[in-house]
XYZ file of C-alpha atoms in Angstrom:
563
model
C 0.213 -3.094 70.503
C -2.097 -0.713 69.133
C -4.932 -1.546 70.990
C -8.735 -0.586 70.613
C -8.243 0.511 67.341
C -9.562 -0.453 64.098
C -8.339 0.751 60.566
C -10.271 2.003 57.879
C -9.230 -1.456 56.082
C -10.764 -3.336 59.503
C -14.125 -1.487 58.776
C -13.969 -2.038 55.362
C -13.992 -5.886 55.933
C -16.568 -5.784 58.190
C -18.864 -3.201 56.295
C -18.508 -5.702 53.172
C -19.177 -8.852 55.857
C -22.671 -6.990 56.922
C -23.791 -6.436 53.160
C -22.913 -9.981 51.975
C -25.479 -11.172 54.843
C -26.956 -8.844 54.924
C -28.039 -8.923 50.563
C -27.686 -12.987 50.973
C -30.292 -13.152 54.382
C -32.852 -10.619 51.773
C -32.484 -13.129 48.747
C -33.160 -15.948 50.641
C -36.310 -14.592 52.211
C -37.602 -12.786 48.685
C -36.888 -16.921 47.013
C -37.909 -19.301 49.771
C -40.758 -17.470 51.052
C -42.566 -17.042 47.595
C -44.900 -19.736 48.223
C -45.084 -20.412 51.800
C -46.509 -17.817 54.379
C -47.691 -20.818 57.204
C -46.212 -20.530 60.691
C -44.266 -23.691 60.404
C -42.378 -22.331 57.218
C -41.574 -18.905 59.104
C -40.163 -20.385 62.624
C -39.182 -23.940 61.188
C -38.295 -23.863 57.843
C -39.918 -26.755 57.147
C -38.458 -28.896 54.518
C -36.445 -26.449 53.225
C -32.953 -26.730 54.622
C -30.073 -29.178 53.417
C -28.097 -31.262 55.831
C -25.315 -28.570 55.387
C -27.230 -25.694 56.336
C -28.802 -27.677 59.154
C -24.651 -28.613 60.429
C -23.609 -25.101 60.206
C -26.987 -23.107 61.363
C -26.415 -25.122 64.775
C -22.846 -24.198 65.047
C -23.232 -20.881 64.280
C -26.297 -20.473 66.716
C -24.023 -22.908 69.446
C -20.925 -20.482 69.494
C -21.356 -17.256 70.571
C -19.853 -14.627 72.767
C -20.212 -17.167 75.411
C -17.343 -19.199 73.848
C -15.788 -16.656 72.081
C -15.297 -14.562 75.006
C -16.486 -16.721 78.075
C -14.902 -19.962 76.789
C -12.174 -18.296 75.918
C -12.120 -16.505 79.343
C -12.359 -20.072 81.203
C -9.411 -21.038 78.516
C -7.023 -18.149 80.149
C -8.086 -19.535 83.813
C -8.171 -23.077 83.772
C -6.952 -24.647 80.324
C -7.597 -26.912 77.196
C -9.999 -28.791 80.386
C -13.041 -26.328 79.659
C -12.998 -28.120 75.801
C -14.841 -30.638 77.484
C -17.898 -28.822 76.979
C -16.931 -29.129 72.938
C -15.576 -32.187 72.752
C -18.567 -33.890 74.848
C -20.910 -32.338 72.890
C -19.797 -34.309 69.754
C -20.552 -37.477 71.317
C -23.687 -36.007 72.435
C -25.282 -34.758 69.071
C -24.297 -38.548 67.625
C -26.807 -39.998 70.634
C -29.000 -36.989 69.944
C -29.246 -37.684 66.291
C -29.887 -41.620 66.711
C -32.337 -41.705 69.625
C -33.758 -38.430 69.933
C -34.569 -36.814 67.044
C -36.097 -39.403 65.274
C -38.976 -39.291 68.344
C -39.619 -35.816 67.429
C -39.746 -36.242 63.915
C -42.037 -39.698 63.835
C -44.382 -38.082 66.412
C -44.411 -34.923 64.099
C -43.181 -32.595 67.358
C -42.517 -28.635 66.101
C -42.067 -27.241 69.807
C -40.743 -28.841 73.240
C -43.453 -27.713 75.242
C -45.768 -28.924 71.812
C -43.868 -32.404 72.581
C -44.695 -32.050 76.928
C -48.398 -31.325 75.808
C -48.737 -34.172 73.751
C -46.264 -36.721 75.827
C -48.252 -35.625 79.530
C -50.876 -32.615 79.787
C -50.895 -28.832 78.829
C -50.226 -27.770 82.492
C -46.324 -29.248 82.083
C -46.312 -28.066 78.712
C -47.498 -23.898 79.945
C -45.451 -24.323 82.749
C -42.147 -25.676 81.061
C -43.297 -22.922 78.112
C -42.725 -20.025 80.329
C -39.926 -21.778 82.234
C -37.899 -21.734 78.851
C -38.930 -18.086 78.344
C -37.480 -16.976 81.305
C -34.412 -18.847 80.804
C -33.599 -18.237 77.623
C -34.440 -14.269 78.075
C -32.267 -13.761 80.959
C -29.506 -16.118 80.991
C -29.279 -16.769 77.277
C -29.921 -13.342 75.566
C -28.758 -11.063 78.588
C -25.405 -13.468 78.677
C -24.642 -13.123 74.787
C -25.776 -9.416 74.698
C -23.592 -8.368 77.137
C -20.208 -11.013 76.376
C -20.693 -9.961 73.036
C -20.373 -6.056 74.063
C -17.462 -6.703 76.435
C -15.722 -7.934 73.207
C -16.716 -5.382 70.612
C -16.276 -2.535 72.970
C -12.463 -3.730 73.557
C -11.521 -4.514 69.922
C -13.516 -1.090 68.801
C -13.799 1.101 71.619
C -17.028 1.942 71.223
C -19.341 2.337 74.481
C -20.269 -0.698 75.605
C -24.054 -0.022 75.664
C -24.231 1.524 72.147
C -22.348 -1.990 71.169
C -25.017 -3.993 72.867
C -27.836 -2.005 71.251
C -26.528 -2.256 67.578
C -26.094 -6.022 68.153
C -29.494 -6.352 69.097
C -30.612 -4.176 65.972
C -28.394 -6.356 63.442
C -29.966 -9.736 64.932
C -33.675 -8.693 65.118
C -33.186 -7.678 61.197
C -32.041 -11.334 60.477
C -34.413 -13.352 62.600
C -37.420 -11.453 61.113
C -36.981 -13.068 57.828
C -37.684 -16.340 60.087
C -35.849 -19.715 60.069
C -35.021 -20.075 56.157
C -33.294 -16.694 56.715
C -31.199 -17.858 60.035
C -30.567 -21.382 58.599
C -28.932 -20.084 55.071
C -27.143 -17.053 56.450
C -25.839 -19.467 59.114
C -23.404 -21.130 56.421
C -21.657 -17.985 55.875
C -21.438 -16.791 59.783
C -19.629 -20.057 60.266
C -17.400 -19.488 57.202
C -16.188 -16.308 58.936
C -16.394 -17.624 62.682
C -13.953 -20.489 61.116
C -11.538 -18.250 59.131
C -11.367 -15.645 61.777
C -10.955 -17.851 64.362
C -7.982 -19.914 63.340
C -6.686 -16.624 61.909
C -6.588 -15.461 65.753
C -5.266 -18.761 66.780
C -2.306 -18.546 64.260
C -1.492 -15.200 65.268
C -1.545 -16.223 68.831
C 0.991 -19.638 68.239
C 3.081 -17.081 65.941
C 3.998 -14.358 68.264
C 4.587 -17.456 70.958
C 7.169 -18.652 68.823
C 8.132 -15.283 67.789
C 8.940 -14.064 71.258
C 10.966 -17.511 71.981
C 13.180 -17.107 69.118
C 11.657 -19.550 66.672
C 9.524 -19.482 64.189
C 6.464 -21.785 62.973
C 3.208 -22.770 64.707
C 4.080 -26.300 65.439
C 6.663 -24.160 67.672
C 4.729 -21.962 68.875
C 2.335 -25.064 70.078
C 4.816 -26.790 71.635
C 6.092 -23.538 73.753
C 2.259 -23.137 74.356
C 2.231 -26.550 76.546
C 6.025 -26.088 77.642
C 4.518 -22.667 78.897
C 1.500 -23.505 80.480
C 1.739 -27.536 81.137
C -0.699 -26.837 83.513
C -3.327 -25.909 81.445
C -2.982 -28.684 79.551
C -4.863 -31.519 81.307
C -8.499 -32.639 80.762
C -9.084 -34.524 83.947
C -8.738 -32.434 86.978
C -7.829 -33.651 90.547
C -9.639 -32.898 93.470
C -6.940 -30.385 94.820
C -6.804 -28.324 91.597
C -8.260 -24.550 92.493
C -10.375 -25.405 89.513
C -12.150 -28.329 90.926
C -15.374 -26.433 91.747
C -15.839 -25.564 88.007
C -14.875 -29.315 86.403
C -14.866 -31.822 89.138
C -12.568 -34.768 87.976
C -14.374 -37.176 85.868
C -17.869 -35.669 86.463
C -16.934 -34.566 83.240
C -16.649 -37.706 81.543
C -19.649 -40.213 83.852
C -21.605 -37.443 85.986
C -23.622 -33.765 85.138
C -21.226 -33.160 81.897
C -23.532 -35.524 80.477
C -27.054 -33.607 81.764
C -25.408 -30.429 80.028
C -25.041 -31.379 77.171
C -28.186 -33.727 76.401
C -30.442 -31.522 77.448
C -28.873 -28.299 75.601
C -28.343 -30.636 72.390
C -31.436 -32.935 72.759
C -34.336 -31.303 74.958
C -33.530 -28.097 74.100
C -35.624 -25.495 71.763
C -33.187 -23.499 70.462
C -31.287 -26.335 69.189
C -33.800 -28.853 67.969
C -35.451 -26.552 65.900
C -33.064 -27.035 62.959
C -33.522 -30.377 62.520
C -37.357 -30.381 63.411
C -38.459 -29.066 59.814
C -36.026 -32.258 57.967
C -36.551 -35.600 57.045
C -34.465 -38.131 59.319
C -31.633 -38.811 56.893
C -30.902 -35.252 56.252
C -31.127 -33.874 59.891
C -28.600 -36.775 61.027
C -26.263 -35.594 59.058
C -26.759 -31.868 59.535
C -26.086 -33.179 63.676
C -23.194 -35.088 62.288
C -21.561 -32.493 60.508
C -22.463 -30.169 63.437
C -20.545 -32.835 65.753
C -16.671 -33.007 63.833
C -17.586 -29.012 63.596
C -17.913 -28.988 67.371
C -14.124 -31.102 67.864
C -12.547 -28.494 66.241
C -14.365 -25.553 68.400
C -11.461 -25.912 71.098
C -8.703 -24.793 68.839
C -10.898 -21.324 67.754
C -11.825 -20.580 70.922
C -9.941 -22.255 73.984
C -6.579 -21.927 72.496
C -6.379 -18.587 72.298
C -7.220 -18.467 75.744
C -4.202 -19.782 76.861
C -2.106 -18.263 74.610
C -3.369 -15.046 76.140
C -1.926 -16.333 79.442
C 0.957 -16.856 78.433
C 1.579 -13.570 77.078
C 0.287 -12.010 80.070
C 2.566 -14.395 82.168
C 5.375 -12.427 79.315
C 4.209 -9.056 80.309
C 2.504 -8.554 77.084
C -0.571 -8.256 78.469
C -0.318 -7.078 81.643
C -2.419 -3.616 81.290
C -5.135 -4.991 78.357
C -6.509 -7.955 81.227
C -6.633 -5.537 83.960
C -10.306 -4.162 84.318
C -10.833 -0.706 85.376
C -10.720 -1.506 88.718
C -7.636 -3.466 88.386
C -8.754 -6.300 88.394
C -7.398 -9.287 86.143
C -10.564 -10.123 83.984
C -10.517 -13.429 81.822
C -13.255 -11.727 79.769
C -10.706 -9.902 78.111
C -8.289 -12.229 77.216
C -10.055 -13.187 73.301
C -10.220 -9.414 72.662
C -6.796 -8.797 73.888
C -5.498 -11.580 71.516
C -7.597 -10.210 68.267
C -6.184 -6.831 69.136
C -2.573 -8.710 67.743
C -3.779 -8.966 64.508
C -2.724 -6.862 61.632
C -5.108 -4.264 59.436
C -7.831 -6.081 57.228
C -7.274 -9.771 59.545
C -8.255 -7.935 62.568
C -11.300 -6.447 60.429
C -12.079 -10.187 59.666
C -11.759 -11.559 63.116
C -14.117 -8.675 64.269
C -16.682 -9.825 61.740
C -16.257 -13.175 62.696
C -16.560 -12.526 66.516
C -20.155 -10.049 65.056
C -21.213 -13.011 63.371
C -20.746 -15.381 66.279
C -22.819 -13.419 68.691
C -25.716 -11.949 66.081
C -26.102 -15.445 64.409
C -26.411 -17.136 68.340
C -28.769 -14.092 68.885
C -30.908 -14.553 65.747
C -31.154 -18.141 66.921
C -32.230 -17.981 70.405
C -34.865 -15.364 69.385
C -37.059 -17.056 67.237
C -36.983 -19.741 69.030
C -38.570 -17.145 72.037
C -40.963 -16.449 69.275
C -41.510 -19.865 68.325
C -42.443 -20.860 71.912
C -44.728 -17.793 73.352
C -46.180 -17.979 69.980
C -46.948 -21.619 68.961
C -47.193 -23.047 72.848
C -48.529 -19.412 74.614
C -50.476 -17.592 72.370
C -52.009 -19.856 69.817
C -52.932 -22.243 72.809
C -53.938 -19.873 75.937
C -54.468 -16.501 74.071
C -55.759 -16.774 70.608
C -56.762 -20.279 69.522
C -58.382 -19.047 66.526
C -55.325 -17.247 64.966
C -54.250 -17.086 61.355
C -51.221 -18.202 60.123
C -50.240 -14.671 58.952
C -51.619 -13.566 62.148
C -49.178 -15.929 64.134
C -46.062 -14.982 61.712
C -46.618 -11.515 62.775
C -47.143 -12.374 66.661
C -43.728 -13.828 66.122
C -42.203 -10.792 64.663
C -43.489 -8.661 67.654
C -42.104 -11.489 70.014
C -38.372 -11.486 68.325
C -38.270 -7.367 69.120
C -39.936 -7.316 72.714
C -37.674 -10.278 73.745
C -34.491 -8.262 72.178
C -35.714 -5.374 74.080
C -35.869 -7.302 77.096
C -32.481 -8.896 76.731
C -30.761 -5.620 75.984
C -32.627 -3.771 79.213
C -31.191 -6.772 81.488
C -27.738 -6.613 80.111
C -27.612 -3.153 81.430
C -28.850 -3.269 84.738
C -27.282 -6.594 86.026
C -25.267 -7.395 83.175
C -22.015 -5.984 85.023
C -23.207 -7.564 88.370
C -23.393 -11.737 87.123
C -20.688 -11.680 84.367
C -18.559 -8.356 84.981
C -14.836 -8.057 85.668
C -13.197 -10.824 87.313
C -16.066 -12.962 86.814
C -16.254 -15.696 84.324
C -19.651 -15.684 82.155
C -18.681 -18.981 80.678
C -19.276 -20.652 84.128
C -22.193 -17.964 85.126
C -24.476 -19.778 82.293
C -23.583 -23.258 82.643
C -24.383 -22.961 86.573
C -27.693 -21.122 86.116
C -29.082 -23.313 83.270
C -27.722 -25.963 85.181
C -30.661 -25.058 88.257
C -33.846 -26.333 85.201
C -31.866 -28.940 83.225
C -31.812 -31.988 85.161
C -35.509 -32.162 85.638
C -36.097 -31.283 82.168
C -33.388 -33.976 80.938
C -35.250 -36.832 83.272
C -38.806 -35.742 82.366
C -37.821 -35.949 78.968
C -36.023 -39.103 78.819
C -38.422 -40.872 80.634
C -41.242 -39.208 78.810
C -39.568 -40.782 75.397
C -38.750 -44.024 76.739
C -41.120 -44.983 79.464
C -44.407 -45.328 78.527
C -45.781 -45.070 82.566
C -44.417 -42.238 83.610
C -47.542 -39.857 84.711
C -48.452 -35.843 84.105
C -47.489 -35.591 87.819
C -44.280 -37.473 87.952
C -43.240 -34.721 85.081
C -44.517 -31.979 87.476
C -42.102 -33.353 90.047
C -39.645 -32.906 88.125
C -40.605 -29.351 86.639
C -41.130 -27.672 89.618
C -39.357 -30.133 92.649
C -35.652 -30.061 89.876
C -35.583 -26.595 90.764
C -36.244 -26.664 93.992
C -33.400 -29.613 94.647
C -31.035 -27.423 92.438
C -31.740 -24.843 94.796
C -31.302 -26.275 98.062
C -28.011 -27.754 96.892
C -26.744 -24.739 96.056
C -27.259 -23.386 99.360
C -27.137 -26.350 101.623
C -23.409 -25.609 102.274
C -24.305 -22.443 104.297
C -26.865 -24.771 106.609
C -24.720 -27.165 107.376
C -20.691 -29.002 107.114
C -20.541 -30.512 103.935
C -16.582 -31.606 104.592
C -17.370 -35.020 104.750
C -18.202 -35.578 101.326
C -14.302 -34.152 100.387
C -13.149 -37.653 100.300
C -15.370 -38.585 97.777
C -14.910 -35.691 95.486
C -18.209 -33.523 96.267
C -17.311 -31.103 98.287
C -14.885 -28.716 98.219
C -13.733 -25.021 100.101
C -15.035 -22.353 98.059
C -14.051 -18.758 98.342
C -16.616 -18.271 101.081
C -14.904 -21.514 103.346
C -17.138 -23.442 103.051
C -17.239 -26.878 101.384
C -19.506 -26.180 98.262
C -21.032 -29.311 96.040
C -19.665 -28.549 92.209
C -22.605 -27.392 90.272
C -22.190 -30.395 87.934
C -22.059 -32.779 90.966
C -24.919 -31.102 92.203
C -26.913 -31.837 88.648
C -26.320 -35.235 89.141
C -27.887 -35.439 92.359
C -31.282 -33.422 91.447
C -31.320 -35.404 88.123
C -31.438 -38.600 90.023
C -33.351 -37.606 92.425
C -35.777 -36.268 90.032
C -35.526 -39.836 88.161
C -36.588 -41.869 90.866
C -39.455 -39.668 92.101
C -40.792 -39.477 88.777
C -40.521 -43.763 89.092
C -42.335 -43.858 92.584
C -45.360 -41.206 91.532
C -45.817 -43.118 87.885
C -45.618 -46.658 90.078
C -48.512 -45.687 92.353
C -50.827 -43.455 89.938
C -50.369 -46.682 87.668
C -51.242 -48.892 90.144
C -54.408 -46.550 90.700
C -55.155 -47.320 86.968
C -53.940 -43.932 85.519
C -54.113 -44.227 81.376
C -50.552 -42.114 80.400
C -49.940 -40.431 76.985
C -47.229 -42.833 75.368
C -45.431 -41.745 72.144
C -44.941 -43.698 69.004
C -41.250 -45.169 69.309
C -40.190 -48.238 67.277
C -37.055 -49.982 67.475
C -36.226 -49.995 63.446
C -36.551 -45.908 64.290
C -33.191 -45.752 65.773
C -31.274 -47.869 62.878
C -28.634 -45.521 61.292
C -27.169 -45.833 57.433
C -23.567 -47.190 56.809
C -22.133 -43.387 56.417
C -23.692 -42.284 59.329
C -22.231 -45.129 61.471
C -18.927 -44.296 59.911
C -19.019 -40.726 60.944
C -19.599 -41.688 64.576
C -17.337 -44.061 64.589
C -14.686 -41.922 63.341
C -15.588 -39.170 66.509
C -15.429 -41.634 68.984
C -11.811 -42.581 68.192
C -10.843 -38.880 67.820
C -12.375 -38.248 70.899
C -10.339 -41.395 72.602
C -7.635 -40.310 71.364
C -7.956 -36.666 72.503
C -8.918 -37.492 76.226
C -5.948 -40.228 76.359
C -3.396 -37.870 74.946
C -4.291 -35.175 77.245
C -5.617 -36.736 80.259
């Protein structure tokens, strides 16, 4: 294999994959931005983006170097079981897009903390503000900075930290033209994250086949699960070594659920491009988004396992050793891109590019959107303009890059370096904030008594829960929960509380304090903020009810078939 190499053909590709954006991202901002300088046009793109663009920008921003390479990564450890996270999430954006988003859009919400200021008081909303900040500036940016590296360092060869940097250049040049920009340049990032992922995939199933003495990709498939049969179950069992990461059907009734409603539903980054629609065209922007997401696992798991297999062959015994020798999952997406031939491999690089700088592009301006609609305009400048709050934006998207980049490098290496799989690092650590977020929000939509304090609880006392669970197996013997599936040896010895078991508890937890301090501050005769919800809000058209319908038996199908 000629490995860390790229032909003149491979940069050609991706030199002509920059300019198309790059020319496409610059018309787009010269044509939509004509008549509309406001603050809501530059971060939300109000009214300007079609259900298509809406499907694809939230795909493209979704799938990053944390699939690519983490997912991927998890793929080469543990199997087709880590699709869950894709697979779930379809189900997830069709609840999203009938009970959640048309809240936001009836109560006219722009921001999350916007929607916490006007749902409870501006002390959740500054608090949860700079909560998200934090979050999405070092596990978020830091996480896709540096997976993003690892992969473009090992298809290129380039120094890691130059990679990092020119990443960070390429997205702060696209999310300064603001959401129209990232929304319409999104369509063709997820053309090329498409076509260069399945071209991976293909290559992958070929060679399989290849090195069996057959030929096809239906082959190569089935010597895939002949291969690796054991990387080819959903539903894990309490003895599998993997337990700790997706604990049996936790995936399918317990935290998988938290994950993925807040990320989808609660979450800035996400919401924000369907906040600037009307309700029939952001529903099926999420719906489109959702049969996008069941076809994620064959782009980005697959070729996970394919990689072990070839490793298990010999093939790739040296390119998934770190430098320490040290097998490192991380590797295994670049080591199967490195497979493909001149011009394809340039493709699949661009693809990969786009992936990260598209998920980058994303995340910051919706950093900008935050510190400046819910920090600045509110605690720092109430008096702004709007061109004055455009360019606070701007300033935000290159100081939070800056930030991002700075982080990578110094403990970059130390959460999500070799051995260690960044896929998992993210989930866990987002995983300490979402379940109170997730219950103050869901009882902040749909319970009209729950108080400014109850929300606090959740804020500040969901973290604190998360935390204690986390370390609670080093105060005490946690073994007797192993017959009930919450506990298990970790690689310390002692028995450790899955991290998605462990949402579950806070979440509930957080649920029924937030009942018992709205019960007695009602009782006291507290007034509460209540939004505007309506039961006619959450009626869907026939084609929408269609398109659900038509996941949930694929889904079915998929979890039965490889259960």
């Amino acid at each position: 294999m000629n490995l860390k190499t790229l032909s003149i053909g491979d940069y050609a590709v991706f030199l002509f994959y920059f300019i198309v954006v790059s020319l496409y991202g610059w018309w787009v901002y010269r044509r939509k931005n004509k008549s509309d300088g406001t603050s809501k046009g530059y971060f939300l793109a109000e009214g300007s983006l079609t259900w298509w663009a809406i499907g694809a920008s939230l795909i493209a921003s979704n799938i990053s170097a944390e699939q690519m390479v983490g997912m991927s990564g998890s793929g080469f450890k543990m199997g087709l079981a880590i699709s869950t996270y894709e697979w779930m999430a379809a189900a997830t954006l069709v609840i999203v897009a009938v009970f959640f988003i048309p809240v936001y859009l009836k109560n006219k919400i722009a921001t999350m903390p916007q929607f916490l200021h006007q749902r409870y008081n501006g002390t959740v909303a500054m608090i949860m503000a700079i909560f998200w900040l934090m979050l999405y500036i070092v596990v978020n940016l830091m996480s896709i900075l540096y997976l993003g590296g690892v992969a473009i360092a090992g298809i290129s060869g380039l120094d890691l930290r130059l990679v990092i940097v020119l990443l960070a250049v390429f997205a702060i040049i696209i999310t300064l033209g603001g959401m129209k920009v990232i929304g319409y340049t999104d369509v063709i990032q997820v053309f090329f994250l498409l076509l260069g992922g399945l071209a991976a995939t293909y290559i992958a199933l070929h060679l399989i086949s290849e090195k069996s003495g057959t030929t096809g990709l239906w082959n190569g498939f089935k010597l895939l699960r002949a291969d690796a049969s054991d990387h080819f179950q959903m539903i894990f069992k309490k003895g599998n070594a993997n337990y700790l990461d997706l604990p049996g059907l936790s995936v399918l009734i317990g935290g998988m659920w938290i994950t993925n409603l807040n990320y989808w539903g609660c979450n800035q980054y996400i919401t924000q491009r369907a906040l600037g629609a009307d309700l029939k065209t952001a529903r099926s922007g999420i719906l489109f988004a959702a049969f996008l997401k069941l076809l994620m696992p064959v782009i980005v798991v697959l070729p996970g396992i394919a990689a072990y297999v070839l490793y298990q062959k010999g093939m790739f015994h040296h390119e998934m050793l770190s430098s320490k020798g040290v097998l490192d999952v991380n590797k295994a997406y670049p080591s199967i891109l490195n497979l493909l031939p001149n011009y394809l491999k340039g493709l699949s690089f661009a693809a990969l590019t786009a992936a990260i700088v598209a998920s980058l592009a994303g995340k910051a301006n919706s950093i900008a959107t935050i510190f400046t609609l819910d920090i600045y305009k509110k605690a720092i400048n109430s008096k702004a303009s709007e061109k004055n709050l455009v360019n606070t934006g701007k300033v935000a998207v290159v100081v939070a890059m800056v930030l991002g980049v700075l982080l990578s490098f110094v403990i970059g290496d130390m959460l999500m370096g070799e051995g260690k799989q960044g896929f998992q690092y993210i989930q866990e650590y987002t995983g300490f904030v979402s379940p109170g977020i997730f219950a103050m929000f869901i009882l902040g939509f749909f319970w009209k008594k729950a108080t400014s304090n109850a929300a606090l609880f959740a804020t500040i006392g969901g973290l604190g829960f998360a935390i204690v669970f986390k370390f609670l197996p080093y105060w005490t013997n946690l073994s007797f929960l192993q017959p009930f599936g919450f506990s298990k040896l970790n690689a310390d010895g002692v028995y450790e509380i899955p991290f998605l078991d462990r949402m579950g508890f806070v979440f509930i937890i957080c649920i029924v304090g937030m009942y018992i301090i709205s019960m007695i501050e009602n009782a006291k005769g507290l007034r509460t903020n209540g939004l505007e919800v309506d039961v006619n809000m959450f009626k869907t058209n026939r084609s929408f009810a269609i398109g659900a319908i038509v996941i949930a038996v694929i889904l079915t199908a998929l979890y039965t078939f490889f259960w």
